[in-house]
Short mmCIF file of C-alpha atoms in Angstrom, two decimals:
data_model
loop_
_atom_site.label_atom_id
_atom_site.label_comp_id
_atom_site.label_asym_id
_atom_site.label_seq_id
_atom_site.Cartn_x
_atom_site.Cartn_y
_atom_site.Cartn_z
CA MET C 1 -16.56 27.11 26.33
CA LYS C 2 -13.63 28.47 23.81
CA LYS C 3 -14.67 29.40 20.37
CA ILE C 4 -12.35 28.89 17.42
CA LYS C 5 -12.53 30.52 13.99
CA ILE C 6 -10.79 27.84 11.59
CA PHE C 7 -9.02 29.42 8.52
CA ILE C 8 -8.11 26.56 6.12
CA SER C 9 -5.78 27.54 2.88
CA HIS C 10 -4.97 24.31 1.26
CA ASP C 11 -3.64 23.80 -2.70
CA ASN C 12 -6.11 20.57 -2.70
CA PRO C 13 -9.26 21.42 -1.73
CA ASP C 14 -10.76 17.93 -2.41
CA PHE C 15 -9.11 16.97 1.21
CA GLU C 16 -10.86 19.96 2.88
CA ASN C 17 -13.35 16.81 4.30
CA ARG C 18 -10.50 14.84 5.71
CA ILE C 19 -9.22 18.28 7.46
CA ARG C 20 -13.14 18.59 8.78
CA TYR C 21 -13.01 15.12 9.76
CA VAL C 22 -10.19 15.88 12.09
CA PHE C 23 -11.47 18.99 13.58
CA LYS C 24 -14.96 17.13 14.41
CA PHE C 25 -12.35 14.21 15.93
CA LEU C 26 -10.64 17.06 17.94
CA GLU C 27 -14.17 19.00 19.10
CA THR C 28 -15.61 15.52 20.46
CA HIS C 29 -12.46 14.32 21.92
CA PRO C 30 -13.54 12.98 25.80
CA LEU C 31 -10.33 14.79 27.02
CA VAL C 32 -11.47 18.13 25.98
CA GLU C 33 -15.41 17.35 24.61
CA GLY C 34 -17.69 20.26 25.59
CA LYS C 35 -14.87 22.41 26.20
CA TRP C 36 -14.57 23.91 22.45
CA SER C 37 -16.16 24.55 19.39
CA TYR C 38 -14.80 25.06 16.08
CA TYR C 39 -16.30 27.22 13.22
CA PHE C 40 -15.28 27.07 9.57
CA GLU C 41 -18.33 29.57 8.24
CA LYS C 42 -20.74 32.53 9.79
CA ASN C 43 -20.28 32.30 13.43
CA PRO C 44 -20.29 33.92 16.78
CA HIS C 45 -17.57 35.99 17.97
CA CYS C 46 -14.86 33.87 18.20
CA ASN C 47 -11.79 35.13 20.35
CA ILE C 48 -9.39 32.39 19.12
CA GLN C 49 -8.33 32.27 15.43
CA LEU C 50 -6.52 29.24 14.48
CA HIS C 51 -5.06 29.56 10.79
CA TYR C 52 -4.16 26.22 8.95
CA GLU C 53 -2.06 26.60 5.68
CA SER C 54 1.06 26.44 3.70
CA GLY C 55 4.18 29.18 4.73
CA LYS C 56 5.79 30.51 7.37
CA GLY C 57 2.86 32.10 9.23
CA PHE C 58 2.37 35.77 10.16
CA ASP C 59 3.20 37.99 13.11
CA SER C 60 0.00 39.11 15.19
CA GLU C 61 -0.84 42.82 15.65
CA ASN C 62 -4.41 42.29 16.32
CA GLN C 63 -4.38 42.66 20.53
CA ASP C 64 -8.05 41.65 20.92
CA GLU C 65 -7.56 38.43 19.24
CA GLN C 66 -5.42 35.14 19.81
CA TYR C 67 -3.86 34.13 16.33
CA PHE C 68 -2.49 30.35 16.03
CA PHE C 69 -0.82 28.94 12.92
CA ILE C 70 -0.48 25.33 11.73
CA PRO C 71 1.84 24.46 8.87
CA ALA C 72 0.39 22.38 6.01
CA GLN C 73 2.08 19.78 5.45
CA LYS C 74 0.79 18.17 2.44
CA LEU C 75 1.60 14.81 2.59
CA VAL C 76 -1.45 12.77 3.18
CA PHE C 77 -3.45 15.65 2.35
CA SER C 78 -2.62 15.34 -1.56
CA ALA C 79 -3.52 13.30 -4.56
CA LYS C 80 0.19 11.34 -4.56
CA THR C 81 0.09 8.43 -1.82
CA VAL C 82 2.96 8.80 0.34
CA ASP C 83 4.76 5.74 1.09
CA PRO C 84 4.77 5.24 5.02
CA SER C 85 7.89 3.48 5.11
CA GLN C 86 9.53 6.87 4.36
CA LEU C 87 7.65 8.56 7.26
CA ASN C 88 9.32 9.39 10.99
CA CYS C 89 7.92 10.11 14.34
CA ASN C 90 9.94 13.33 15.33
CA PRO C 91 9.58 14.39 18.83
CA TYR C 92 8.77 17.64 20.27
CA GLN C 93 8.13 19.07 23.83
CA GLN C 94 5.18 21.65 25.74
CA ASN C 95 5.58 21.97 29.14
CA GLY C 96 7.37 18.64 29.90
CA GLN C 97 5.16 16.79 27.69
CA GLU C 98 6.62 14.54 24.92
CA LEU C 99 4.62 15.12 21.70
CA TYR C 100 5.39 12.93 18.41
CA SER C 101 4.92 14.44 14.78
CA VAL C 102 4.61 12.48 11.47
CA GLU C 103 7.11 13.78 8.84
CA ASN C 104 8.68 13.00 6.07
CA GLN C 105 12.11 14.14 7.22
CA SER C 106 13.99 13.24 10.49
CA LYS C 107 14.52 16.33 13.08
CA PRO C 108 16.09 16.56 16.35
CA LYS C 109 13.72 17.79 19.52
CA GLN C 110 12.23 20.97 19.28
CA THR C 111 9.24 23.11 21.15
CA PHE C 112 5.89 22.55 20.46
CA LEU C 113 5.05 26.02 19.98
CA LYS C 114 6.93 28.80 19.08
CA GLU C 115 5.09 32.68 18.73
CA ASN C 116 2.00 31.00 18.30
CA HIS C 117 3.19 28.98 15.52
CA PHE C 118 2.82 25.13 16.13
CA GLN C 119 5.81 23.52 14.71
CA PHE C 120 4.23 20.95 12.73
CA ASP C 121 1.27 19.15 11.09
CA ILE C 122 -0.55 18.32 13.91
CA ILE C 123 -4.05 17.89 11.36
CA GLU C 124 -2.21 15.54 9.21
CA THR C 125 -0.13 13.79 12.27
CA ILE C 126 -4.00 12.98 13.86
CA PHE C 127 -5.39 11.94 10.33
CA PHE C 128 -2.37 9.52 9.71
CA HIS C 129 -2.94 7.54 13.02
CA ILE C 130 -6.75 7.30 13.08
CA SER C 131 -7.48 6.61 9.64
CA ARG C 132 -4.85 4.01 9.77
CA TYR C 133 -3.69 5.39 6.47
CA GLU C 134 -0.36 3.44 6.44
CA GLU C 135 -2.61 0.33 6.78
CA VAL C 136 -5.36 0.96 4.21
CA PHE C 137 -2.37 1.65 1.84
CA ALA C 138 -0.21 -0.69 2.69
CA ALA C 139 1.65 -2.85 -0.31
CA ASN C 140 0.27 -6.34 -0.56
CA GLU C 141 3.80 -7.49 0.36
CA ASN C 142 3.82 -6.22 3.92
CA LEU C 143 0.98 -7.49 5.05
CA ASN C 144 0.90 -10.31 7.76
CA GLN C 145 -1.32 -13.59 7.59
CA ALA C 146 -4.34 -12.01 9.48
CA GLY C 147 -4.85 -9.57 6.36
CA TRP C 148 -2.86 -5.71 7.76
CA LEU C 149 0.50 -4.44 7.45
CA ASP C 150 3.09 -6.38 9.80
CA GLU C 151 3.11 -4.85 13.32
CA LYS C 152 6.77 -4.66 12.60
CA LYS C 153 6.22 -2.32 10.11
CA GLN C 154 3.84 0.09 11.62
CA LEU C 155 5.32 3.59 12.37
CA LEU C 156 4.57 3.89 16.19
CA ILE C 157 6.54 0.61 16.82
CA ARG C 158 9.14 1.51 14.24
CA HIS C 159 9.85 4.10 16.84
CA HIS C 160 8.64 2.22 19.94
CA LEU C 161 5.98 4.72 20.72
CA GLU C 162 3.07 1.85 20.58
CA GLN C 163 2.92 1.91 24.29
CA MET C 164 1.97 5.74 24.33
CA PRO C 165 -1.34 7.37 23.32
CA VAL C 166 0.23 9.95 21.22
CA VAL C 167 -2.74 11.09 19.58
CA ASP C 168 -4.54 11.92 22.86
CA HIS C 169 -1.41 13.32 24.61
CA LEU C 170 -1.26 15.74 21.13
CA VAL C 171 -5.21 16.81 22.08
CA LYS C 172 -4.74 17.67 25.54
CA VAL C 173 -1.67 19.92 24.89
CA PHE C 174 -3.30 21.22 21.34
CA PHE C 175 -6.41 22.18 23.90
CA GLU C 176 -3.88 23.48 26.85
CA VAL C 177 -2.20 26.02 24.30
CA LEU C 178 -5.10 27.50 23.09
CA SER C 179 -6.82 27.55 26.17
CA LYS C 180 -4.11 28.42 28.56
CA THR C 181 -5.86 25.82 31.14
CA ARG C 182 -4.63 22.15 31.94
CA ILE C 183 -5.90 18.82 31.34
CA HIS C 184 -5.49 16.36 33.95
CA GLN C 185 -8.23 13.19 33.50
CA LYS C 186 -7.60 9.53 35.29
CA THR C 187 -7.52 7.09 32.27
CA THR C 188 -11.03 5.00 31.99
CA TYR C 189 -11.35 1.48 31.32
CA ASP C 190 -13.48 -0.96 29.93
CA ILE C 191 -13.32 -4.76 30.17
CA SER C 192 -13.82 -7.66 27.44
CA HIS C 193 -13.45 -11.21 26.49
CA ASP C 194 -12.90 -13.52 23.61
CA VAL C 195 -14.52 -17.25 23.81
CA ASP C 196 -12.33 -18.91 21.54
CA ILE C 197 -12.34 -22.25 23.04
CA LEU C 198 -15.01 -23.52 25.72
CA TYR C 199 -12.86 -26.47 27.01
CA ARG C 200 -9.32 -28.00 27.25
CA LEU C 201 -9.84 -31.56 28.36
CA THR C 202 -13.49 -31.85 27.93
CA PRO C 203 -14.83 -34.15 26.21
CA PHE C 204 -12.81 -37.05 26.74
CA SER C 205 -11.37 -37.06 22.87
CA ASN C 206 -9.87 -33.40 24.05
CA PHE C 207 -8.20 -34.88 26.76
CA ILE C 208 -6.77 -37.63 24.40
CA ARG C 209 -5.57 -34.58 22.28
CA SER C 210 -3.97 -33.01 24.77
CA ILE C 211 -1.90 -36.14 25.94
CA VAL C 212 -0.80 -36.71 22.01
CA ALA C 213 -0.05 -33.20 21.74
CA ASN C 214 2.33 -33.57 24.93
CA LEU C 215 4.25 -36.53 23.31
CA LEU C 216 4.47 -34.64 19.67
CA TYR C 217 5.89 -31.13 21.17
CA ARG C 218 8.01 -32.96 24.06
CA ARG C 219 6.83 -31.32 27.20
CA GLY C 220 8.09 -33.54 29.26
CA PHE C 221 6.84 -36.04 31.84
CA GLU C 222 5.81 -33.31 34.58
CA ASP C 223 3.17 -31.78 32.12
CA LEU C 224 1.89 -35.11 31.32
CA LYS C 225 1.89 -36.12 34.68
CA ASN C 226 0.02 -32.96 35.79
CA THR C 227 -2.71 -33.33 32.96
CA PHE C 228 -3.27 -36.75 34.04
CA TRP C 229 -3.95 -35.93 37.52
CA TYR C 230 -5.93 -33.15 36.46
CA TRP C 231 -7.97 -34.64 34.73
CA ILE C 232 -8.90 -37.63 37.24
CA ALA C 233 -9.82 -34.88 39.81
CA MET C 234 -12.76 -33.55 37.25
CA GLN C 235 -13.79 -36.58 36.95
CA THR C 236 -14.29 -36.79 40.86
CA LYS C 237 -15.62 -32.95 40.43
CA LYS C 238 -12.89 -31.61 42.99
CA VAL C 239 -12.08 -29.12 39.77
CA LYS C 240 -13.57 -27.81 36.63
CA ASP C 241 -12.00 -28.07 33.00
CA PRO C 242 -9.03 -25.72 32.84
CA TYR C 243 -10.92 -23.01 31.09
CA ASP C 244 -14.40 -23.58 32.57
CA ASN C 245 -13.82 -20.31 34.60
CA PHE C 246 -16.27 -17.80 33.46
CA GLU C 247 -17.88 -17.39 37.19
CA LYS C 248 -14.81 -15.61 38.24
CA LEU C 249 -13.78 -14.18 35.08
CA LEU C 250 -16.62 -12.29 33.88
CA ARG C 251 -16.32 -9.14 36.27
CA LYS C 252 -19.11 -7.69 38.96
CA GLU C 253 -17.40 -4.51 39.67
CA ASN C 254 -19.00 -1.33 38.25
CA ILE C 255 -15.82 0.42 37.87
CA TRP C 256 -15.83 -0.04 34.09
CA LYS C 257 -17.19 2.20 31.69
CA SER C 258 -18.64 -0.65 29.64
CA LYS C 259 -17.94 -4.73 29.46
CA GLN C 260 -17.97 -7.14 26.41
CA LEU C 261 -17.97 -10.46 25.62
CA PHE C 262 -17.42 -11.64 22.07
CA LEU C 263 -18.64 -15.02 21.17
CA MET C 264 -17.82 -16.98 17.88
CA VAL C 265 -20.03 -19.40 16.02
CA ASP C 266 -18.73 -21.13 13.03
CA GLY C 267 -15.61 -21.34 11.32
CA ASN C 268 -14.00 -23.67 8.23
CA THR C 269 -10.29 -23.46 9.13
CA LYS C 270 -7.75 -24.90 11.65
CA PHE C 271 -7.47 -21.60 13.22
CA ASP C 272 -11.35 -21.77 14.39
CA ASN C 273 -11.42 -23.74 17.85
CA LYS C 274 -15.38 -24.60 17.02
CA TYR C 275 -18.26 -24.77 19.46
CA SER C 276 -21.51 -24.91 18.92
CA ILE C 277 -23.24 -21.43 19.98
CA ASP C 278 -26.29 -24.02 20.69
CA HIS C 279 -23.97 -26.05 23.41
CA PRO C 280 -25.74 -25.68 26.75
CA TYR C 281 -22.71 -24.11 28.41
CA ILE C 282 -23.13 -20.77 26.05
CA ASP C 283 -26.65 -20.48 27.89
CA LYS C 284 -25.07 -20.49 31.16
CA ILE C 285 -22.34 -17.84 30.01
CA VAL C 286 -24.84 -15.64 28.59
CA LYS C 287 -26.62 -15.54 31.54
CA ILE C 288 -24.03 -14.88 33.76
CA ALA C 289 -22.92 -11.85 31.62
CA ARG C 290 -26.03 -10.33 30.89
CA GLU C 291 -26.64 -10.29 34.78
CA ARG C 292 -23.07 -8.60 35.41
CA GLY C 293 -23.66 -5.92 32.71
CA TYR C 294 -21.95 -7.36 29.83
CA LYS C 295 -22.71 -6.33 26.06
CA ILE C 296 -22.34 -9.69 23.36
CA GLY C 297 -20.90 -8.95 20.40
CA LEU C 298 -19.77 -11.48 17.60
CA HIS C 299 -16.32 -12.92 17.44
CA PRO C 300 -16.27 -13.80 13.59
CA SER C 301 -14.73 -16.92 12.43
CA TYR C 302 -10.99 -16.67 10.54
CA ASN C 303 -12.30 -16.22 7.38
CA ALA C 304 -15.52 -14.46 8.16
CA GLY C 305 -14.31 -10.97 7.81
CA PHE C 306 -13.58 -11.70 4.42
CA GLU C 307 -16.68 -13.28 2.69
CA ARG C 308 -20.15 -11.20 3.14
CA LYS C 309 -22.38 -14.55 3.21
CA MET C 310 -20.33 -15.89 5.68
CA TYR C 311 -20.25 -12.98 7.95
CA SER C 312 -23.66 -12.23 7.35
CA ASP C 313 -24.66 -16.06 8.49
CA GLU C 314 -22.53 -16.00 11.49
CA LEU C 315 -23.96 -12.80 12.88
CA ASN C 316 -27.57 -13.96 11.93
CA GLN C 317 -27.14 -17.33 14.04
CA LEU C 318 -25.85 -14.99 17.21
CA SER C 319 -28.56 -12.72 16.57
CA LYS C 320 -31.17 -15.41 16.65
CA LYS C 321 -29.75 -17.54 19.50
CA LEU C 322 -29.41 -14.25 21.66
CA ASN C 323 -33.19 -12.86 20.23
CA GLU C 324 -31.46 -9.29 19.77
CA ASN C 325 -29.58 -7.50 16.94
CA ILE C 326 -25.93 -7.93 17.56
CA GLN C 327 -23.97 -4.37 17.23
CA LEU C 328 -20.72 -4.87 18.87
CA ASN C 329 -17.90 -7.12 16.82
CA ARG C 330 -14.44 -8.00 17.39
CA GLN C 331 -12.34 -9.82 14.72
CA HIS C 332 -11.12 -13.43 15.54
CA TRP C 333 -6.92 -12.97 15.31
CA LEU C 334 -7.99 -9.45 14.60
CA ARG C 335 -8.11 -10.15 11.00
CA PHE C 336 -9.83 -8.06 8.09
CA SER C 337 -9.25 -6.63 4.92
CA TRP C 338 -9.42 -2.94 4.27
CA GLU C 339 -10.88 -3.64 0.73
CA ILE C 340 -13.87 -5.66 2.48
CA THR C 341 -14.09 -5.73 6.22
CA PRO C 342 -15.50 -2.08 7.48
CA TYR C 343 -17.65 -2.66 4.85
CA LEU C 344 -19.31 -5.63 6.10
CA TRP C 345 -19.66 -3.77 9.78
CA GLU C 346 -21.24 -0.94 7.94
CA ASP C 347 -23.94 -2.85 5.93
CA HIS C 348 -24.89 -5.18 8.78
CA SER C 349 -25.40 -2.71 11.23
CA ILE C 350 -22.56 -2.57 13.71
CA LYS C 351 -22.21 0.04 15.85
CA MET C 352 -18.91 -0.13 17.16
CA ASP C 353 -16.07 -2.51 16.26
CA PHE C 354 -13.09 -3.63 18.74
CA SER C 355 -10.29 -4.59 16.69
CA MET C 356 -7.92 -2.46 16.29
CA GLY C 357 -5.22 -3.59 18.64
CA TYR C 358 -1.78 -5.86 18.23
CA ASN C 359 -1.01 -9.15 18.59
CA HIS C 360 2.39 -9.03 19.57
CA HIS C 361 2.70 -5.94 21.23
CA LEU C 362 0.92 -3.70 24.06
CA GLY C 363 -0.33 -0.28 23.17
CA PHE C 364 -2.45 2.10 21.34
CA ARG C 365 -2.66 1.32 17.57
CA CYS C 366 -4.33 4.28 16.64
CA GLY C 367 -2.60 6.49 19.07
CA THR C 368 -5.98 7.03 20.91
CA GLY C 369 -7.70 4.80 23.59
CA PHE C 370 -10.89 6.42 22.80
CA ALA C 371 -13.58 5.38 20.70
CA TYR C 372 -14.36 7.28 17.29
CA TYR C 373 -15.50 7.25 13.84
CA MET C 374 -13.24 5.95 11.81
CA TYR C 375 -12.58 7.02 8.26
CA ASP C 376 -13.82 5.77 4.97
CA PHE C 377 -11.44 6.24 2.26
CA LYS C 378 -13.69 5.30 -0.82
CA LYS C 379 -16.35 7.75 0.04
CA GLU C 380 -14.35 10.48 1.85
CA LYS C 381 -16.27 10.59 4.91
CA ALA C 382 -16.50 9.06 8.44
CA PHE C 383 -18.03 5.16 8.67
CA GLY C 384 -21.29 4.91 10.34
CA TRP C 385 -20.28 2.55 13.34
CA LYS C 386 -17.34 3.60 15.86
CA GLU C 387 -13.67 1.69 16.61
CA GLN C 388 -13.08 1.71 20.29
CA PRO C 389 -9.32 0.46 19.93
CA MET C 390 -7.81 -2.44 22.22
CA ALA C 391 -4.93 -1.45 23.83
CA PHE C 392 -3.90 -4.19 26.22
CA MET C 393 -4.79 -7.89 25.55
CA GLU C 394 -3.33 -10.59 27.53
CA SER C 395 -2.26 -12.78 24.85
CA ALA C 396 -0.31 -9.85 23.18
CA ALA C 397 1.43 -9.20 26.33
CA ILE C 398 2.57 -13.22 26.34
CA HIS C 399 3.98 -12.78 22.90
CA PHE C 400 5.78 -9.28 23.86
CA ALA C 401 7.35 -10.38 26.88
CA THR C 402 8.34 -13.92 25.40
CA ASN C 403 9.76 -12.28 22.25
CA GLU C 404 11.61 -9.61 24.39
CA ASN C 405 12.65 -11.83 26.89
CA LEU C 406 10.80 -9.96 29.65
CA ASP C 407 9.14 -10.73 33.03
CA LEU C 408 5.41 -11.10 31.95
CA LYS C 409 3.51 -9.98 35.13
CA GLU C 410 6.01 -6.64 35.16
CA THR C 411 5.67 -5.55 31.49
CA MET C 412 1.66 -6.05 32.24
CA LYS C 413 2.06 -3.95 35.13
CA ASP C 414 4.77 -1.20 33.36
CA PHE C 415 1.71 -0.55 30.90
CA PHE C 416 -0.73 0.08 33.28
CA SER C 417 1.42 1.70 35.23
CA GLU C 418 2.45 4.20 32.44
CA ASN C 419 -1.07 5.30 30.91
CA LYS C 420 -2.62 6.25 34.21
CA THR C 421 -4.16 9.54 32.98
CA ASP C 422 -5.40 11.27 29.57
CA THR C 423 -6.46 8.23 27.98
CA HIS C 424 -8.87 5.12 28.02
CA ILE C 425 -8.19 1.14 27.49
CA ASN C 426 -10.22 -1.30 26.31
CA ILE C 427 -8.77 -4.63 28.23
CA ASN C 428 -9.18 -7.79 26.72
CA PHE C 429 -8.87 -11.51 28.51
CA HIS C 430 -9.77 -15.01 27.23
CA ASN C 431 -11.36 -17.52 29.57
CA SER C 432 -8.37 -20.03 27.56
CA ASN C 433 -5.40 -18.34 28.89
CA PHE C 434 -5.67 -18.52 32.70
CA ASP C 435 -5.16 -22.42 32.05
CA PRO C 436 -3.70 -23.73 35.82
CA LEU C 437 -1.93 -26.41 34.32
CA THR C 438 0.87 -24.13 32.72
CA ALA C 439 3.08 -21.34 34.03
CA ILE C 440 2.17 -18.46 32.03
CA GLY C 441 -1.98 -19.26 32.51
CA GLU C 442 -0.81 -19.05 36.38
CA THR C 443 0.71 -15.70 35.88
CA ILE C 444 -2.04 -14.23 34.12
CA ALA C 445 -4.80 -15.45 36.66
CA ASP C 446 -2.63 -13.93 39.36
CA PHE C 447 -2.53 -10.37 37.62
CA TYR C 448 -6.11 -10.52 36.54
CA TYR C 449 -7.58 -11.74 40.19
CA ASN C 450 -4.95 -9.87 42.16
CA GLU C 451 -2.85 -6.89 40.34
CA LEU C 452 -5.08 -5.44 38.02
CA ILE C 453 -7.62 -3.99 40.12
CA LYS C 454 -4.96 -2.43 42.55
CA LEU C 455 -3.35 -0.94 39.22
CA ILE C 456 -6.37 1.18 37.94
CA GLU C 457 -7.84 2.36 41.10
CA GLY C 458 -4.31 2.83 42.29
#
């Protein structure tokens, strides 16, 4: 294990909590956990010294110890809130690995390390991404209907870097430089599902709504005919409802680090596809999920992340239904308020949230695919719950491929092919996106059942 002595010289000591938070993140990052320890005060002999301070660095004259220097940028570790829209991601390179900074000036590609001097503020860069600084301090006019910073205005997406785990790559190369060893780990995965809607054509009223929607949106005679004959086949028990696919959807394999199923309870808006948590089919779904090793979490309704009583009621209803304390959470529409929602999770003993993903893009919204403790800016310390970023959601893939005029299956395959090492990917599929009556549903089903395992095991 490498022992590293940290020297901090910062103009504003109030930000030492943020600095120590980042070093704790580095020390416990799954790519390097157990491989190094950091010390700030009295400690055993450390053969590596890391200086994080202002200035241009120094020349090392001590041949017995290794000295490294990180320049303190003092942008997000400053009393003045920086405008994230003015920041840039600049390219650096080390041993063939592309790395990206967060800086206030645009620069051409440079070498990451020169004579033991790192060329940008690694600590602030990591903090910017994992704390979601740009979202916490986003102006209200830049928020989308889900309540958070519009995706197109986020730094990684503006620089077309969202499909790369920039933080995980930075942690990997940073350790390699300090330790003079190489890191190469196969990407790990977990699988999750959000149950937004139970049925498409059941009961009969849903079938009528489907027919009416076809006529209103002029989807064509072929769609109308297929819907009608599918419903007839359902009546003769030849097929199940298009969304009734849980026997096949819920995975049996043990290749996943974990499996999650998120259930809704209530709702009071048109964005909530209401089903009763006491519906008999919920019992069947839960039974299958538990038998296959899934943990069950809450998928709060559209407004629940903004209203304490509603969130509390929904969590209590699900806990009572399942006779267990619910500790997992994923927001419906990924909708939350930075001023309210994270504190609901904290106050209701949520252990892990899975909401840090994109609705219209694939990729690493936090710069990392691994779970970690998110930062509480009000108390200037880590929250008591962990965030498991969601890197892949099939509905986001559908939106992204459609908006960019790309082939859907190739878009999904490319994402997994480009991230086979040195990160973690939380995967999310909805039962309602496997609709055999649509071309997109058939594509999603083919990818999920026939391609996904090959990609992650290959």
